[in-house]
Short mmCIF file of C-alpha atoms in Angstrom, two decimals:
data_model
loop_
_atom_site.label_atom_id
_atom_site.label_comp_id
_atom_site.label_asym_id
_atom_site.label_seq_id
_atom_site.Cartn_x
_atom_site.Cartn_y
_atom_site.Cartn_z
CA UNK A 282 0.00 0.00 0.00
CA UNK A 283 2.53 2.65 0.86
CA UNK A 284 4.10 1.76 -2.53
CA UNK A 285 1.21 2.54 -4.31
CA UNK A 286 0.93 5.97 -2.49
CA UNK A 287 4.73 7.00 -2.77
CA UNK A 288 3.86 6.05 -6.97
CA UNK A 289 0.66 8.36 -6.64
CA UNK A 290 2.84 11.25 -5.15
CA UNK A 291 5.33 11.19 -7.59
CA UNK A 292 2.88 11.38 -10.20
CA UNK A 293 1.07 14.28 -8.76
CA UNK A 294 0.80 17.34 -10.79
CA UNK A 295 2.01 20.63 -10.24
CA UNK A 296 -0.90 22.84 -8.57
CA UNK A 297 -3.01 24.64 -11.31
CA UNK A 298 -1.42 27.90 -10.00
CA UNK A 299 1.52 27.07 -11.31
CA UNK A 300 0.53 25.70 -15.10
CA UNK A 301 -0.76 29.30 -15.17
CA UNK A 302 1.30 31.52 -14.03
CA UNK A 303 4.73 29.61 -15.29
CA UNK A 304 5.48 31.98 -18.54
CA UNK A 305 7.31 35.26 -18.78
CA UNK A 306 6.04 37.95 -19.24
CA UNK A 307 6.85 40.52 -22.47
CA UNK A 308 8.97 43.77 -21.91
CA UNK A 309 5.79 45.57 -22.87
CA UNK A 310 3.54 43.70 -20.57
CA UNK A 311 6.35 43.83 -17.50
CA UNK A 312 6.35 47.96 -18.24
CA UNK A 313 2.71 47.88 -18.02
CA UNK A 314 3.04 45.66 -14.91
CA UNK A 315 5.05 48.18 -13.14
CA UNK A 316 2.75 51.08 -14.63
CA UNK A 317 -0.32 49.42 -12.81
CA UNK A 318 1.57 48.46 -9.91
CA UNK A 319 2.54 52.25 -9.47
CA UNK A 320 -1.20 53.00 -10.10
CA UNK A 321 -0.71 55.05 -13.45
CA UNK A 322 -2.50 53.23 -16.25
CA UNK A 323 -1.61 53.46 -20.35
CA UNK A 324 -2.97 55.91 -22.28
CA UNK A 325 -6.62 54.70 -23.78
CA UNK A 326 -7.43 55.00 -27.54
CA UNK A 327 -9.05 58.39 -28.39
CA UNK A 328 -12.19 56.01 -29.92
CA UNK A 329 -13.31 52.70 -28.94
CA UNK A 330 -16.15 50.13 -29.47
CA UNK A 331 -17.26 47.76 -26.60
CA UNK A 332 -19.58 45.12 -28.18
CA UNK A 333 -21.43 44.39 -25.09
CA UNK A 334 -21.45 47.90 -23.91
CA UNK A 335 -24.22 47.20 -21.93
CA UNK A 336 -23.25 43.87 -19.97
CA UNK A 337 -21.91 44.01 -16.44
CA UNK A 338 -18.39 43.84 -17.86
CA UNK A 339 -18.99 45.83 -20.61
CA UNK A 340 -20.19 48.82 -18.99
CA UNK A 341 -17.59 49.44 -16.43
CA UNK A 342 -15.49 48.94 -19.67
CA UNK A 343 -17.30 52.00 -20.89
CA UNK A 344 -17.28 54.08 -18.01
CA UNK A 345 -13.49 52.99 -17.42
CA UNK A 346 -12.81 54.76 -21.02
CA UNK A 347 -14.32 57.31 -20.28
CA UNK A 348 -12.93 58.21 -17.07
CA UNK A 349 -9.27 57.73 -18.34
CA UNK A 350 -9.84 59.74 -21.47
CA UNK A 351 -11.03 58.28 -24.25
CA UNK A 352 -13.11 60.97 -26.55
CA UNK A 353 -15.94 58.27 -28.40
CA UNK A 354 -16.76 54.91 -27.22
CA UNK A 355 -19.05 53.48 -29.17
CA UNK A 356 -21.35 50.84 -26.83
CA UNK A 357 -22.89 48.06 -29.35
CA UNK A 358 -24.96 45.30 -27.83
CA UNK A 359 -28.10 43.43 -28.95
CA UNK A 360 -30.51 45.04 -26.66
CA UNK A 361 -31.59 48.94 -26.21
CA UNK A 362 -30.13 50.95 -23.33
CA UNK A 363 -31.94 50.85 -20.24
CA UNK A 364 -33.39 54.24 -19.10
CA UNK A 365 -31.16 54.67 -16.01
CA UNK A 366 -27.96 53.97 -18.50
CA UNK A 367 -25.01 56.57 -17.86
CA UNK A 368 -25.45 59.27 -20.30
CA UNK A 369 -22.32 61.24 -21.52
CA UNK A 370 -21.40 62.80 -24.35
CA UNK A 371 -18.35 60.62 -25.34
CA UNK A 372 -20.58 57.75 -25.10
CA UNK A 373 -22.94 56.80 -27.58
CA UNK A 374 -25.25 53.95 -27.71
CA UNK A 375 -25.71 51.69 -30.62
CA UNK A 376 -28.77 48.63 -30.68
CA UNK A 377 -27.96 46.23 -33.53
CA UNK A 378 -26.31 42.78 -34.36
CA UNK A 379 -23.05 41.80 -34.83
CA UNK A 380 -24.18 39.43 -37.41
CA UNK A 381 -26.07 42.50 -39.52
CA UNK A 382 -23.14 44.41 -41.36
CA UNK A 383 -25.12 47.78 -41.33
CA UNK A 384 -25.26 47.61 -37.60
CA UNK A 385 -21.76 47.53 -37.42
CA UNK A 386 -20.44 49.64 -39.89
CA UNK A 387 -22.88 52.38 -37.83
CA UNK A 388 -20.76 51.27 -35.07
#
């Protein structure tokens, strides 16, 4: 019995921490690292588009532009804006498909 356990231990896998976490990181994403770290965040592009804009993610995605400077972000999802929606004027809201080519060249 304790010859079957010593086999299972050596066979054990690393934790799932580690298969995750074991890769280096690029000199660009180690500057941006440091950037966070120091709490001074990359400059945002001046116009975005969130498909989602109006899932849980995808609106603090929106707001999160906005507060850091972005001039348009452009939120496309499926369903219309809820009335309490945050209304500003870098933000605009767009109702269509990504599947319909109109709705996203509007986008």
């Amino acid at each position: 019995l304790s010859a079957l356990t010593s086999a299972r231990s050596a066979l054990r896998m690393a934790p799932r921490v580690e298969l995750y976490t074991a890769y280096e990181l690029s000199p660009v994403q180690e500057k941006i690292r440091e950037a966070n770290k120091q709490g001074t965040y990359g400059a945002v592009p001046k116009r975005c588009v969130v498909t989602g804009g109006l899932g849980f993610v995808g609106q603090r995605l929106v707001e999160t532009l906005v507060e850091r400077g972005a001039e348009q972000v452009v939120s496309f999802d499926i369903v219309p804006p809820p009335a309490n929606v945050w209304k500003h004027e870098a933000i605009k809201y767009i109702t269509g498909d990504l599947c319909n080519l109109e709705a996203v060249e509007e986008a």
